[in-house]
mmCIF file of C-alpha atoms in Angstrom:
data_model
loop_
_atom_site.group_PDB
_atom_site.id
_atom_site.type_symbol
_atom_site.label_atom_id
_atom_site.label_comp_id
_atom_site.label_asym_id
_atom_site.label_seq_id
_atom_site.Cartn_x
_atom_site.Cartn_y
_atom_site.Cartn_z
ATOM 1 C CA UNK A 1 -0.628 -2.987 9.774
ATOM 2 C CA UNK A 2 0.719 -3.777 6.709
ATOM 3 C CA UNK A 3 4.695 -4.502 5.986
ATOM 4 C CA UNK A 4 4.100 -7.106 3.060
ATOM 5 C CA UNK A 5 1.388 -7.138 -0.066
ATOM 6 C CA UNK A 6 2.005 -9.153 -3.631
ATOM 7 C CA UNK A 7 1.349 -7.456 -7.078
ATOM 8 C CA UNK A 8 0.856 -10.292 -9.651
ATOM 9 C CA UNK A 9 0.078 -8.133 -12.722
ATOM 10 C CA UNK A 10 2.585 -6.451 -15.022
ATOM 11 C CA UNK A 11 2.791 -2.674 -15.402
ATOM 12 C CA UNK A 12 0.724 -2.906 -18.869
ATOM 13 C CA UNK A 13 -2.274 -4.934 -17.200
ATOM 14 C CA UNK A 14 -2.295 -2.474 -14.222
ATOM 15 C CA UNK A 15 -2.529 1.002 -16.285
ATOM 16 C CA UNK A 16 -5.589 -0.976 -18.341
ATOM 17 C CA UNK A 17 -7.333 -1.864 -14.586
ATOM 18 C CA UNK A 18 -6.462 1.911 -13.619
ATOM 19 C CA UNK A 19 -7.576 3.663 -17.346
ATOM 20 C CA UNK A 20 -10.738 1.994 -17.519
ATOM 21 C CA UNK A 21 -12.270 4.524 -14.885
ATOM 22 C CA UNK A 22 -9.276 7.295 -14.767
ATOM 23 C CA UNK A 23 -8.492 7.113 -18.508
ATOM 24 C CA UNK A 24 -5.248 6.966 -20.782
ATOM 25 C CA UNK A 25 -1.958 6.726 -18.248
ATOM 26 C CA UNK A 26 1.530 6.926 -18.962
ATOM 27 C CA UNK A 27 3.784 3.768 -17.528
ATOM 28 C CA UNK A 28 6.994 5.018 -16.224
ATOM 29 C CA UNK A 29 10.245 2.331 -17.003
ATOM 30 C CA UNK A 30 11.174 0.693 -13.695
ATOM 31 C CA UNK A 31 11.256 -2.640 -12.460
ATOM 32 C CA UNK A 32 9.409 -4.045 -9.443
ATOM 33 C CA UNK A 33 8.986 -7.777 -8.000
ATOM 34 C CA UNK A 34 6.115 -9.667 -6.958
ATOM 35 C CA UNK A 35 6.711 -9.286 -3.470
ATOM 36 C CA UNK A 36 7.158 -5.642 -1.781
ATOM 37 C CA UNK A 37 8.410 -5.434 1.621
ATOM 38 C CA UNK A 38 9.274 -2.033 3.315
ATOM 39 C CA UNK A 39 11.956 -0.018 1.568
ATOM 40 C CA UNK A 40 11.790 -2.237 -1.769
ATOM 41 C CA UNK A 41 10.494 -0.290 -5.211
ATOM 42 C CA UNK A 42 6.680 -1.187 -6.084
ATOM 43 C CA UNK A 43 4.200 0.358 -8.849
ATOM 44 C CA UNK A 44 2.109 3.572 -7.742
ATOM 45 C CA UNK A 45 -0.132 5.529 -9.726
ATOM 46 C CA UNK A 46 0.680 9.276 -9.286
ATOM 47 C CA UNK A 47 -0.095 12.429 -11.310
ATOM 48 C CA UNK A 48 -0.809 10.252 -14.059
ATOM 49 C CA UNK A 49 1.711 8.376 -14.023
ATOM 50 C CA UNK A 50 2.208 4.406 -13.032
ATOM 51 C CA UNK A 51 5.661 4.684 -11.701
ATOM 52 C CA UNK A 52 7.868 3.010 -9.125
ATOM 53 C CA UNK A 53 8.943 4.315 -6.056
ATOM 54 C CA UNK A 54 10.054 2.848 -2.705
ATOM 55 C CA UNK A 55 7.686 1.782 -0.251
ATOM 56 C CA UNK A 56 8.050 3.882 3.330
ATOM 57 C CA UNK A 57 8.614 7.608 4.028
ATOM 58 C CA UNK A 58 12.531 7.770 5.137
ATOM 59 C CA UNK A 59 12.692 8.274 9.042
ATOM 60 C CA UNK A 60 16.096 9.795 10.395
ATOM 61 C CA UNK A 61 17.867 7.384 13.125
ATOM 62 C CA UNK A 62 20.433 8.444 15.810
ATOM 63 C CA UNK A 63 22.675 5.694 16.972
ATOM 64 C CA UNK A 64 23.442 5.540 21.043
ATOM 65 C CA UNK A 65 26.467 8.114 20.283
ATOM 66 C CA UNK A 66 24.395 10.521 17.883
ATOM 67 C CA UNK A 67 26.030 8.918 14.557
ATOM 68 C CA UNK A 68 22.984 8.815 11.741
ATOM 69 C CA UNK A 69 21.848 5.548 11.229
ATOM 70 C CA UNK A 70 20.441 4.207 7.826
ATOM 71 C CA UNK A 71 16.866 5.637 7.485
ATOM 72 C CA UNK A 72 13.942 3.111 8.613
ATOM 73 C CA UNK A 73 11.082 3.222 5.820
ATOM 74 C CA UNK A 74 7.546 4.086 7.536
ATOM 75 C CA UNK A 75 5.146 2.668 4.912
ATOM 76 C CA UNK A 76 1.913 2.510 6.993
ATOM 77 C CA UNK A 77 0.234 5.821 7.566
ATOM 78 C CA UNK A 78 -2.695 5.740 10.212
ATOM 79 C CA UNK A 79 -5.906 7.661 9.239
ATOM 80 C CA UNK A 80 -5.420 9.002 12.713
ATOM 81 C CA UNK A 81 -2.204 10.164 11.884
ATOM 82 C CA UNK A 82 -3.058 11.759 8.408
ATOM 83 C CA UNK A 83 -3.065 15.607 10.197
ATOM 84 C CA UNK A 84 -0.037 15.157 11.885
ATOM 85 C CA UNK A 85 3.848 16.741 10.945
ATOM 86 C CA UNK A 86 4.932 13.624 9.149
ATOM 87 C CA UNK A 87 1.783 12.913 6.813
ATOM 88 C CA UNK A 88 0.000 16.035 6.544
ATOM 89 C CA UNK A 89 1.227 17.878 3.508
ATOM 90 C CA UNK A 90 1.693 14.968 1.517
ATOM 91 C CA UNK A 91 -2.021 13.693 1.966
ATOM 92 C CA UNK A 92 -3.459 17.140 1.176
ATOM 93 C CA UNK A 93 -1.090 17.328 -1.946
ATOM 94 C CA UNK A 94 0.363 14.114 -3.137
ATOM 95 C CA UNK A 95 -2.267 11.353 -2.723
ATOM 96 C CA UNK A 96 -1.890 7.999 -4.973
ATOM 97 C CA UNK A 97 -3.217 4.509 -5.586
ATOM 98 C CA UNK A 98 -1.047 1.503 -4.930
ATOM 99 C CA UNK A 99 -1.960 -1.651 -7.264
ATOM 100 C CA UNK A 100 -2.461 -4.606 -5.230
ATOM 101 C CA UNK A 101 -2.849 -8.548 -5.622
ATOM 102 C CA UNK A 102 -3.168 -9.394 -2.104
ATOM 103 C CA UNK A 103 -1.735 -8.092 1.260
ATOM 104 C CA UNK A 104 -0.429 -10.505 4.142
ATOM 105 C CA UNK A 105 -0.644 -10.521 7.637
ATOM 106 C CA UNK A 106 1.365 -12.724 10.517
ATOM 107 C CA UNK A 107 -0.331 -15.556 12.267
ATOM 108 C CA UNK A 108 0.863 -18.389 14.486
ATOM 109 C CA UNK A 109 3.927 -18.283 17.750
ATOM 110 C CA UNK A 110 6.700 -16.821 17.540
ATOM 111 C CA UNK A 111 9.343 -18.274 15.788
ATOM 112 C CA UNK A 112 6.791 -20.226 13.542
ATOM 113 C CA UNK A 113 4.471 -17.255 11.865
ATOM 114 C CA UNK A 114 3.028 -17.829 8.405
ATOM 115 C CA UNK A 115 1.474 -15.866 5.847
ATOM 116 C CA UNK A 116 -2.233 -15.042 5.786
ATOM 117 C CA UNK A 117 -3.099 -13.226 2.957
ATOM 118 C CA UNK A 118 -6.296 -10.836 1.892
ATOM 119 C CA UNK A 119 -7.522 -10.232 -1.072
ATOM 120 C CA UNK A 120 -10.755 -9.715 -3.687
ATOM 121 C CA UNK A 121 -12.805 -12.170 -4.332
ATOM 122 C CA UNK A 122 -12.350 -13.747 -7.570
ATOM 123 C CA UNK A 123 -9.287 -15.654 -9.918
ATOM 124 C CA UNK A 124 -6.908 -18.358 -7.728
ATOM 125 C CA UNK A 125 -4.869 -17.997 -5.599
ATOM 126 C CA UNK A 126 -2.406 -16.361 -5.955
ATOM 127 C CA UNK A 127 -3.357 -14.532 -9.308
ATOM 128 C CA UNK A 128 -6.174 -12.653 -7.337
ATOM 129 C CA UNK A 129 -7.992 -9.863 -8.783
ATOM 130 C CA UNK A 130 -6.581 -6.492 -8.807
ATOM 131 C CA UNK A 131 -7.629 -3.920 -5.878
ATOM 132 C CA UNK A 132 -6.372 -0.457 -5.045
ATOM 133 C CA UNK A 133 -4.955 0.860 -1.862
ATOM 134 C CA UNK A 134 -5.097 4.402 -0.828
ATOM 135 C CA UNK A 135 -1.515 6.081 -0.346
ATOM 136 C CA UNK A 136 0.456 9.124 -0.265
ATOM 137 C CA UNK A 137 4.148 10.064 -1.861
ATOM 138 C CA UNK A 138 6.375 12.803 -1.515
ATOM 139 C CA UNK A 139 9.958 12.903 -2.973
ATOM 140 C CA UNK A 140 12.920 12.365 -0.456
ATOM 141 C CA UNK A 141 16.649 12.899 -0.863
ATOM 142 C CA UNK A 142 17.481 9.510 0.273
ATOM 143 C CA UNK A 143 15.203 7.222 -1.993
ATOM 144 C CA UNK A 144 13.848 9.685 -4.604
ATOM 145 C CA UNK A 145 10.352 9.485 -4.748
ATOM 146 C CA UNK A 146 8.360 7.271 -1.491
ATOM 147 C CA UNK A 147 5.383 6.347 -0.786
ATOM 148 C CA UNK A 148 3.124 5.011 2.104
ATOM 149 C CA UNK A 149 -0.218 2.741 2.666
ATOM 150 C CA UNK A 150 -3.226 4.876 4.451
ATOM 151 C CA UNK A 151 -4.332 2.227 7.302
ATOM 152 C CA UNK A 152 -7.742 2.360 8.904
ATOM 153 C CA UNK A 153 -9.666 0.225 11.301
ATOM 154 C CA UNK A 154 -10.241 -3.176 10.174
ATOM 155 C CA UNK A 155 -13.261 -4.724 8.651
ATOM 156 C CA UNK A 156 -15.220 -7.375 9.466
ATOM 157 C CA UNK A 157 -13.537 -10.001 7.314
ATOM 158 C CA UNK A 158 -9.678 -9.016 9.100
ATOM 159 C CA UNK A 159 -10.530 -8.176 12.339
ATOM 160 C CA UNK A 160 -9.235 -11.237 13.355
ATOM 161 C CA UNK A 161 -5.946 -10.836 11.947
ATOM 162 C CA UNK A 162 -4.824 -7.413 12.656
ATOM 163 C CA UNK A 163 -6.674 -4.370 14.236
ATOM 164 C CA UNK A 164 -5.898 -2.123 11.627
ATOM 165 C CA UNK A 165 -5.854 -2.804 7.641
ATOM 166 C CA UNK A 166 -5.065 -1.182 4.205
ATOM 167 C CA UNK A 167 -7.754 1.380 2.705
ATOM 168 C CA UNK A 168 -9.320 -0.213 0.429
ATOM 169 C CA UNK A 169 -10.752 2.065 -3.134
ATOM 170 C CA UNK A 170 -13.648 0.920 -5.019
ATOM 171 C CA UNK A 171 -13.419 1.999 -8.741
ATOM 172 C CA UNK A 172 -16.182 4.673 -7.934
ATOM 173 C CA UNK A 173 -14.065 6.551 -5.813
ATOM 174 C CA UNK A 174 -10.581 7.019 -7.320
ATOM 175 C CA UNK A 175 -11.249 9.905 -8.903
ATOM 176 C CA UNK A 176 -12.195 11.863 -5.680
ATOM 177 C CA UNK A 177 -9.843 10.556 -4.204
ATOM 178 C CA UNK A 178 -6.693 11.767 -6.612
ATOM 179 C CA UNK A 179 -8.924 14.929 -6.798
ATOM 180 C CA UNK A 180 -7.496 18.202 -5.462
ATOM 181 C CA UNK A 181 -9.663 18.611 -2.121
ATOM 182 C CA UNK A 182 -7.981 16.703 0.724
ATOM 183 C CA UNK A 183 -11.586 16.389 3.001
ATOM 184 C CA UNK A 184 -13.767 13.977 0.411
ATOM 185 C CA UNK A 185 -10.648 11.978 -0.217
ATOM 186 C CA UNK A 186 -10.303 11.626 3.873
ATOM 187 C CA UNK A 187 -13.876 10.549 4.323
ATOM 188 C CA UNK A 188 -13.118 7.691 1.865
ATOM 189 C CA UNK A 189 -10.908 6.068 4.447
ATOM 190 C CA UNK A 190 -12.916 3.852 6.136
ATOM 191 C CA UNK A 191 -12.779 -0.008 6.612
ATOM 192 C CA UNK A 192 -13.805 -1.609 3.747
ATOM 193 C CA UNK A 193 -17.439 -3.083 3.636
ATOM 194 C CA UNK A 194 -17.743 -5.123 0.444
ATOM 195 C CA UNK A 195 -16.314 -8.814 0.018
ATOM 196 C CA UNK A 196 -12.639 -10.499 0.962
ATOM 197 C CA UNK A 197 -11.004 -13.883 0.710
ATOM 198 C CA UNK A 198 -9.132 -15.023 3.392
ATOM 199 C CA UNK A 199 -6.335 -17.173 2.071
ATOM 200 C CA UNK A 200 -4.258 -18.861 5.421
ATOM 201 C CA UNK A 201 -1.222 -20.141 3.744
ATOM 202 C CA UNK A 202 1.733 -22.265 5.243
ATOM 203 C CA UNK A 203 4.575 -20.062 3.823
ATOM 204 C CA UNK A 204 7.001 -18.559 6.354
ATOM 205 C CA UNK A 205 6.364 -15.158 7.348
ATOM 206 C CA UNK A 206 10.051 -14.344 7.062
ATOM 207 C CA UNK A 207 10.920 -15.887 4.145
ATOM 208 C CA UNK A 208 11.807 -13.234 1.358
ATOM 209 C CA UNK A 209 11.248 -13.918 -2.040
#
């Protein structure tokens, strides 16, 4: 799965990567950071519209005694997941691209996990070319507008670090993919089957930046 992934591009350099295939997009004011870890703001392109929103649908929580709990942010959706309750109407309706640098996974013991991260091939490290990452957003009442990562299989060059991995677009297939028919747009989640760098790194996997 996914719970970490770096953006390295402003908002003005992403809308140029996006419009060159999808055409003239409005950038919505907001700020985001490099880094984006569960429940922190990051750039999505939606109706339009490069925008920030919070990364992970809002799940309820009960405490022991029945007392809510602060929501927990679900930010991976599983392909096998995407005609369930909890993803459903927001893949058929409100589908999006996430701009992307690079996405990490954990490696190493416990206690002493680093950052691997995978990206496009291309630029170094860690100003890696942009890619984009199939996701889904609906508005919430706790966050305002959320989003989540659609998660397939992994490919050949991950398969090693996770079992499952981000969905990754090519620029051919945005457009059906933002289209309005839900079924094309599924069959585009698949493991990816073009080109990734590897990049094993000796950065903590907890530290926050």
């Amino acid at each position: 799965m996914c719970n970490l992934y770096r953006l390295q591009k402003p908002a003005d350099e992403v809308a140029a990567f996006f419009g060159t295939i999808l055409g003239d997009l409005r950038v919505a004011p907001g700020n985001v950071a490099a880094e984006v870890y569960p429940g922190y703001p990051g750039l999505v392109l939606a109706q339009g519209v490069l925008q920030s929103m919070v990364w992970g649908f809002p799940l309820a929580l009960t405490g022991a005694k029945g007392q809510p709990l602060k929501p927990k942010p679900v930010n991976n959706a599983r392909t096998d997941k995407l005609r369930g309750p909890f993803w459903m109407a927001s893949f058929r309706d409100r589908r999006c691209l996430i701009p992307v640098s690079g996405f990490a996974e954990a490696e190493g013991p416990k206690g002493g996990k680093t950052r691997t991260w995978v990206s496009l091939p291309g630029g170094s490290w860690p100003d890696q070319p942009l890619m984009a990452i199939a996701g889904l957003w609906r508005p919430t009442a706790e966050w305002g507008h959320a989003y989540s990562m659609v998660m397939t299989e992994a490919c050949v060059a991950t398969r090693g670090l996770h079992e499952r991995m981000p969905v990754i677009l090519k620029p051919q297939d945005w457009a059906t993919y933002l289209g309005p028919d839900p079924a094309p747009a599924y069959q585009l989640c698949q493991p990816y089957d073009g080109a990734l760098t590897v990049t094993r790194t000796d950065e903590p996997w907890a530290a926050r930046r």
